mmCIF file of C-alpha atoms and ligand atoms in Angstrom:
data_model
loop_
_atom_site.group_PDB
_atom_site.id
_atom_site.type_symbol
_atom_site.label_atom_id
_atom_site.label_comp_id
_atom_site.label_asym_id
_atom_site.label_seq_id
_atom_site.Cartn_x
_atom_site.Cartn_y
_atom_site.Cartn_z
ATOM 1 C CA MET A 1 8.799 10.330 -12.421
ATOM 2 C CA THR A 2 5.014 11.686 -12.713
ATOM 3 C CA ASP A 3 4.198 13.826 -10.128
ATOM 4 C CA ALA A 4 2.781 11.486 -8.182
ATOM 5 C CA SER A 5 2.430 13.298 -4.753
ATOM 6 C CA ALA A 6 0.160 15.725 -6.799
ATOM 7 C CA ILE A 7 -2.571 13.053 -7.778
ATOM 8 C CA TYR A 8 -2.086 11.100 -4.229
ATOM 9 C CA ALA A 9 -2.552 15.289 -2.091
ATOM 10 C CA ALA A 10 -5.722 15.091 -5.571
ATOM 11 C CA ILE A 11 -6.952 12.016 -4.460
ATOM 12 C CA GLN A 12 -7.017 11.986 -0.590
ATOM 13 C CA GLN A 13 -9.598 15.432 -1.647
ATOM 14 C CA PHE A 14 -11.561 13.639 -4.197
ATOM 15 C CA ILE A 15 -12.295 10.693 -1.346
ATOM 16 C CA GLY A 16 -12.195 12.688 1.179
ATOM 17 C CA PHE A 17 -9.323 11.308 3.366
ATOM 18 C CA ASP A 18 -9.620 13.821 5.655
ATOM 19 C CA ALA A 19 -8.626 14.786 9.427
ATOM 20 C CA ASP A 20 -11.400 13.601 10.844
ATOM 21 C CA ASP A 21 -9.706 10.085 9.088
ATOM 22 C CA ALA A 22 -6.849 10.706 10.401
ATOM 23 C CA ALA A 23 -8.455 11.468 13.737
ATOM 24 C CA ARG A 24 -10.308 7.524 13.927
ATOM 25 C CA LEU A 25 -7.136 5.849 12.057
ATOM 26 C CA ARG A 26 -4.853 7.048 15.143
ATOM 27 C CA GLU A 27 -7.359 6.056 17.864
ATOM 28 C CA LEU A 28 -7.654 2.410 15.003
ATOM 29 C CA ALA A 29 -3.547 1.892 16.119
ATOM 30 C CA PRO A 30 -4.158 0.166 19.590
ATOM 31 C CA LEU A 31 -6.091 -1.886 18.244
ATOM 32 C CA PHE A 32 -4.063 -3.161 15.477
ATOM 33 C CA ALA A 33 -1.258 -3.287 17.145
ATOM 34 C CA GLU A 34 -2.681 -5.871 19.726
ATOM 35 C CA HIS A 35 -3.417 -8.098 16.631
ATOM 36 C CA GLY A 36 -0.743 -6.350 14.018
ATOM 37 C CA SER A 37 1.047 -10.026 15.004
ATOM 38 C CA THR A 38 -1.153 -12.123 14.297
ATOM 39 C CA LEU A 39 -1.979 -10.081 10.789
ATOM 40 C CA THR A 40 0.895 -10.188 9.408
ATOM 41 C CA ASP A 41 1.910 -14.287 10.883
ATOM 42 C CA ARG A 42 -1.338 -14.977 8.297
ATOM 43 C CA PHE A 43 0.199 -12.198 5.865
ATOM 44 C CA TYR A 44 2.799 -14.601 5.059
ATOM 45 C CA ALA A 45 1.419 -17.671 5.585
ATOM 46 C CA LYS A 46 -0.459 -16.944 2.763
ATOM 47 C CA LEU A 47 2.255 -15.881 0.303
ATOM 48 C CA ALA A 48 4.749 -18.652 1.167
ATOM 49 C CA ALA A 49 1.806 -20.982 -0.214
ATOM 50 C CA ASP A 50 2.535 -20.191 -3.574
ATOM 51 C CA PRO A 51 5.127 -20.830 -5.087
ATOM 52 C CA GLU A 52 5.858 -17.875 -6.952
ATOM 53 C CA GLN A 53 5.731 -15.927 -3.751
ATOM 54 C CA SER A 54 8.039 -18.054 -1.540
ATOM 55 C CA ALA A 55 9.884 -17.818 -3.332
ATOM 56 C CA LEU A 56 10.142 -14.126 -3.692
ATOM 57 C CA ILE A 57 10.306 -14.042 0.617
ATOM 58 C CA ALA A 58 12.696 -17.116 1.000
ATOM 59 C CA GLY A 59 15.003 -16.603 3.649
ATOM 60 C CA ARG A 60 14.089 -13.094 5.487
ATOM 61 C CA VAL A 61 10.493 -13.568 6.177
ATOM 62 C CA GLU A 62 11.393 -12.548 9.802
ATOM 63 C CA SER A 63 12.862 -9.224 8.439
ATOM 64 C CA LEU A 64 9.960 -9.008 6.422
ATOM 65 C CA ARG A 65 8.144 -8.582 9.238
ATOM 66 C CA GLN A 66 9.648 -6.714 11.003
ATOM 67 C CA THR A 67 9.141 -3.727 8.125
ATOM 68 C CA HIS A 68 5.209 -5.154 7.488
ATOM 69 C CA MET A 69 5.036 -4.087 11.076
ATOM 70 C CA ARG A 70 6.378 -1.171 11.192
ATOM 71 C CA TRP A 71 4.340 -0.990 7.686
ATOM 72 C CA LEU A 72 0.858 -1.507 9.801
ATOM 73 C CA SER A 73 2.193 1.242 12.993
ATOM 74 C CA GLU A 74 2.844 4.146 10.490
ATOM 75 C CA LEU A 75 -1.304 3.197 8.579
ATOM 76 C CA PHE A 76 -2.419 4.363 12.500
ATOM 77 C CA ALA A 77 -0.047 6.343 12.614
ATOM 78 C CA GLY A 78 -1.928 9.904 12.078
ATOM 79 C CA ASP A 79 0.274 11.553 9.593
ATOM 80 C CA TYR A 80 -0.137 11.484 5.782
ATOM 81 C CA GLY A 81 1.681 14.132 4.081
ATOM 82 C CA GLU A 82 3.547 14.739 1.968
ATOM 83 C CA ARG A 83 6.470 11.815 3.880
ATOM 84 C CA TYR A 84 3.346 9.260 4.394
ATOM 85 C CA PHE A 85 3.422 9.899 0.088
ATOM 86 C CA ASP A 86 6.991 9.295 -0.355
ATOM 87 C CA ASP A 87 7.472 6.420 2.253
ATOM 88 C CA ARG A 88 5.407 4.842 0.359
ATOM 89 C CA TRP A 89 6.319 5.468 -2.378
ATOM 90 C CA ARG A 90 9.666 3.851 -2.194
ATOM 91 C CA ILE A 91 8.016 0.921 -0.513
ATOM 92 C CA GLY A 92 7.037 0.584 -3.977
ATOM 93 C CA LEU A 93 9.866 0.715 -5.793
ATOM 94 C CA ALA A 94 10.900 -1.500 -3.305
ATOM 95 C CA HIS A 95 8.686 -4.212 -4.405
ATOM 96 C CA VAL A 96 9.003 -3.560 -8.506
ATOM 97 C CA ARG A 97 13.261 -3.801 -7.878
ATOM 98 C CA VAL A 98 12.387 -7.610 -6.524
ATOM 99 C CA GLY A 99 10.266 -8.387 -8.978
ATOM 100 C CA VAL A 100 7.091 -8.970 -6.984
ATOM 101 C CA ARG A 101 3.568 -8.787 -9.570
ATOM 102 C CA PRO A 102 1.328 -6.049 -9.224
ATOM 103 C CA TRP A 103 -1.308 -7.636 -8.632
ATOM 104 C CA TRP A 104 0.093 -9.762 -5.887
ATOM 105 C CA VAL A 105 0.214 -6.857 -4.741
ATOM 106 C CA GLU A 106 -3.573 -6.160 -4.865
ATOM 107 C CA ALA A 107 -4.024 -9.682 -3.682
ATOM 108 C CA VAL A 108 -2.710 -8.519 -0.225
ATOM 109 C CA THR A 109 -4.003 -5.455 -0.308
ATOM 110 C CA SER A 110 -7.796 -7.088 -1.274
ATOM 111 C CA PHE A 111 -6.180 -9.717 2.194
ATOM 112 C CA LEU A 112 -5.593 -6.628 4.503
ATOM 113 C CA ARG A 113 -8.637 -5.170 4.013
ATOM 114 C CA SER A 114 -10.738 -8.342 5.314
ATOM 115 C CA GLU A 115 -8.637 -8.631 7.479
ATOM 116 C CA GLY A 116 -8.957 -5.790 8.659
ATOM 117 C CA LEU A 117 -12.323 -4.673 9.237
ATOM 118 C CA ALA A 118 -13.466 -8.500 11.007
ATOM 119 C CA LEU A 119 -10.924 -6.756 13.654
ATOM 120 C CA ILE A 120 -13.045 -3.683 13.391
ATOM 121 C CA GLU A 121 -16.622 -5.549 12.920
ATOM 122 C CA ALA A 122 -15.110 -7.722 16.236
ATOM 123 C CA HIS A 123 -13.962 -4.882 18.122
ATOM 124 C CA VAL A 124 -15.181 -1.676 18.175
ATOM 125 C CA ALA A 125 -18.747 -1.900 19.998
ATOM 126 C CA ASP A 126 -20.208 1.265 19.466
ATOM 127 C CA PRO A 127 -22.146 0.791 15.327
ATOM 128 C CA GLU A 128 -21.753 4.649 14.657
ATOM 129 C CA ARG A 129 -17.323 4.422 15.340
ATOM 130 C CA ARG A 130 -17.555 1.139 13.524
ATOM 131 C CA ALA A 131 -19.211 1.987 9.978
ATOM 132 C CA ALA A 132 -16.295 4.934 10.162
ATOM 133 C CA SER A 133 -12.776 2.926 10.994
ATOM 134 C CA ALA A 134 -14.118 0.772 8.154
ATOM 135 C CA ARG A 135 -14.370 3.304 6.208
ATOM 136 C CA SER A 136 -11.818 5.527 7.180
ATOM 137 C CA LEU A 137 -9.611 2.437 7.075
ATOM 138 C CA LEU A 138 -10.586 0.993 3.354
ATOM 139 C CA LYS A 139 -10.126 4.359 2.403
ATOM 140 C CA ILE A 140 -6.093 3.878 4.184
ATOM 141 C CA LEU A 141 -5.266 0.793 2.380
ATOM 142 C CA ASP A 142 -6.957 1.825 -1.538
ATOM 143 C CA LEU A 143 -4.295 5.803 -0.675
ATOM 144 C CA ASP A 144 -1.381 2.950 -0.011
ATOM 145 C CA LEU A 145 -2.057 0.725 -3.370
ATOM 146 C CA MET A 146 -2.636 3.390 -5.311
ATOM 147 C CA ILE A 147 0.526 5.328 -4.516
ATOM 148 C CA ILE A 148 2.471 1.423 -4.280
ATOM 149 C CA ASN A 149 0.832 1.784 -7.965
ATOM 150 C CA LEU A 150 2.112 4.713 -9.278
ATOM 151 C CA ALA A 151 5.548 3.673 -8.479
ATOM 152 C CA TYR A 152 4.886 0.408 -10.380
ATOM 153 C CA ALA A 153 3.298 2.634 -13.752
ATOM 154 C CA ASP A 154 6.174 5.053 -13.431
ATOM 155 C CA ASP A 155 8.601 2.403 -12.470
ATOM 156 C CA ARG A 156 7.687 1.120 -16.190
ATOM 157 C CA VAL A 157 7.708 5.114 -18.421
ATOM 158 C CA ASP A 158 10.825 4.810 -17.137
ATOM 159 C CA ARG A 159 11.758 1.978 -18.271
ATOM 160 C CA LEU A 160 11.031 2.204 -21.626
ATOM 161 C CA CYS A 161 12.944 5.316 -21.321
ATOM 162 C CA ARG A 162 15.949 3.467 -20.969
ATOM 163 C CA PHE A 163 15.421 0.545 -23.680
ATOM 164 C CA THR A 164 14.686 3.320 -26.118
ATOM 165 C CA GLY A 165 16.916 5.932 -24.993
ATOM 166 C CA MET A 166 13.581 8.273 -26.011
ATOM 167 C CA SER A 167 12.268 11.141 -23.726
ATOM 168 C CA ARG A 168 10.241 11.028 -21.427
ATOM 169 C CA LYS A 169 7.492 13.017 -23.112
ATOM 170 C CA LEU A 170 8.226 10.848 -26.297
ATOM 171 C CA ILE A 171 7.114 8.294 -24.438
ATOM 172 C CA GLU A 172 4.169 9.587 -22.631
ATOM 173 C CA ARG A 173 2.589 11.036 -26.350
ATOM 174 C CA CYS A 174 3.216 7.335 -27.444
ATOM 175 C CA ILE A 175 0.497 6.980 -24.677
ATOM 176 C CA ALA A 176 -1.754 8.650 -25.292
ATOM 177 C CA GLN A 177 -0.976 8.375 -28.969
ATOM 178 C CA GLY A 178 -2.909 5.053 -28.718
ATOM 179 C CA ARG A 179 -6.824 6.376 -26.603
HETATM 180 C C1 HEM B 1 -0.038 -5.239 0.559
HETATM 181 C C2 HEM B 1 0.710 -5.281 0.405
HETATM 182 C C3 HEM B 1 2.080 -4.914 0.897
HETATM 183 C C4 HEM B 1 2.963 -4.602 1.717
HETATM 184 C C5 HEM B 1 1.880 -3.371 2.696
HETATM 185 C C6 HEM B 1 4.066 -4.854 1.846
HETATM 186 C C7 HEM B 1 5.478 -3.989 2.910
HETATM 187 C C8 HEM B 1 6.293 -4.320 2.586
HETATM 188 C C9 HEM B 1 7.570 -3.287 2.954
HETATM 189 C C10 HEM B 1 7.302 -1.834 4.209
HETATM 190 C C11 HEM B 1 8.837 -3.426 2.637
HETATM 191 C C12 HEM B 1 10.012 -2.247 3.011
HETATM 192 C C13 HEM B 1 10.041 -2.104 2.233
HETATM 193 C C14 HEM B 1 11.600 -0.544 2.627
HETATM 194 O O1 HEM B 1 11.349 -0.970 3.827
HETATM 195 O O2 HEM B 1 12.638 -1.405 1.811
HETATM 196 C C15 HEM B 1 8.061 -5.217 2.361
HETATM 197 C C16 HEM B 1 9.370 -5.498 2.030
HETATM 198 C C17 HEM B 1 9.242 -6.456 0.890
HETATM 199 N N1 HEM B 1 8.117 -6.941 0.727
HETATM 200 FE FE1 HEM B 1 6.334 -6.942 0.198
HETATM 201 N N2 HEM B 1 4.331 -5.994 0.592
HETATM 202 C C18 HEM B 1 3.588 -5.663 0.211
HETATM 203 C C19 HEM B 1 3.240 -7.297 -0.480
HETATM 204 C C20 HEM B 1 3.671 -8.117 -1.276
HETATM 205 C C21 HEM B 1 3.435 -8.721 -1.902
HETATM 206 C C22 HEM B 1 2.699 -9.748 -2.415
HETATM 207 C C23 HEM B 1 5.169 -9.832 -1.924
HETATM 208 C C24 HEM B 1 4.779 -11.350 -2.906
HETATM 209 C C25 HEM B 1 6.374 -11.299 -2.474
HETATM 210 C C26 HEM B 1 5.836 -8.757 -0.773
HETATM 211 C C27 HEM B 1 7.779 -9.109 -0.761
HETATM 212 C C28 HEM B 1 8.540 -8.477 -0.480
HETATM 213 C C29 HEM B 1 9.898 -8.494 -0.129
HETATM 214 C C30 HEM B 1 10.399 -9.686 -1.242
HETATM 215 C C31 HEM B 1 10.279 -6.776 -0.060
HETATM 216 C C32 HEM B 1 11.712 -6.833 0.452
HETATM 217 C C33 HEM B 1 11.562 -6.140 -0.957
HETATM 218 C C34 HEM B 1 13.909 -5.784 -0.809
HETATM 219 O O3 HEM B 1 14.026 -6.341 -0.802
HETATM 220 O O4 HEM B 1 14.390 -4.671 -1.220
HETATM 221 N N3 HEM B 1 5.647 -7.795 -0.363
HETATM 222 N N4 HEM B 1 6.944 -4.391 2.284
#
């Protein structure tokens, strides 16, 4: 595995994701706890409407709904350190394992950005707090997506190593050669 957790820490710093963001996300927890179930239902209804995604979730929508609700509550739990990273990485690999193509995770994240911002716009009255909450939500969704994408990329290198018998270092050097 690349040192993805170091990349996560560096990107958190780069985008200025800090204790204020964590506090604002914690403040949003009750709002998303109240509306999370509807959001999750819409999320799975959208996946079910696409034939490829529908086949992947067939027969287990209820258990996936539960895991998605847990994912949503952790998004607003206010703790975004190493344990958060490890958990999100594991979730990324679960999607790799079942064959969810990565651009669908991007698509769903886009849906979550729009829906999440709409909830904030509708329920956070103070304009300054509303704008700051929206920024924090976008940052954490982007960080989650980044971790999942890193897990996908890491898995690809792993597969190449296994298929070719080449070391990770050599594969990484081959990839770098193409630049
Ligand atoms: C940002 C987007 C997404 C989030 C946050 C999300 C969240 C989750 C979470 C938390 C789990 C449980 C993983 C575990 O604890 O092992 C999971 C599993 C799963 N998700 Fe997603 N998901 C997303 C996108 C998608 C998409 C686009 C699909 C397409 C069908 C999908 C299908 C699945 C399936 C099939 C599993 C079960 C994996 C297994 O059997 O191990 N997810 N998802």
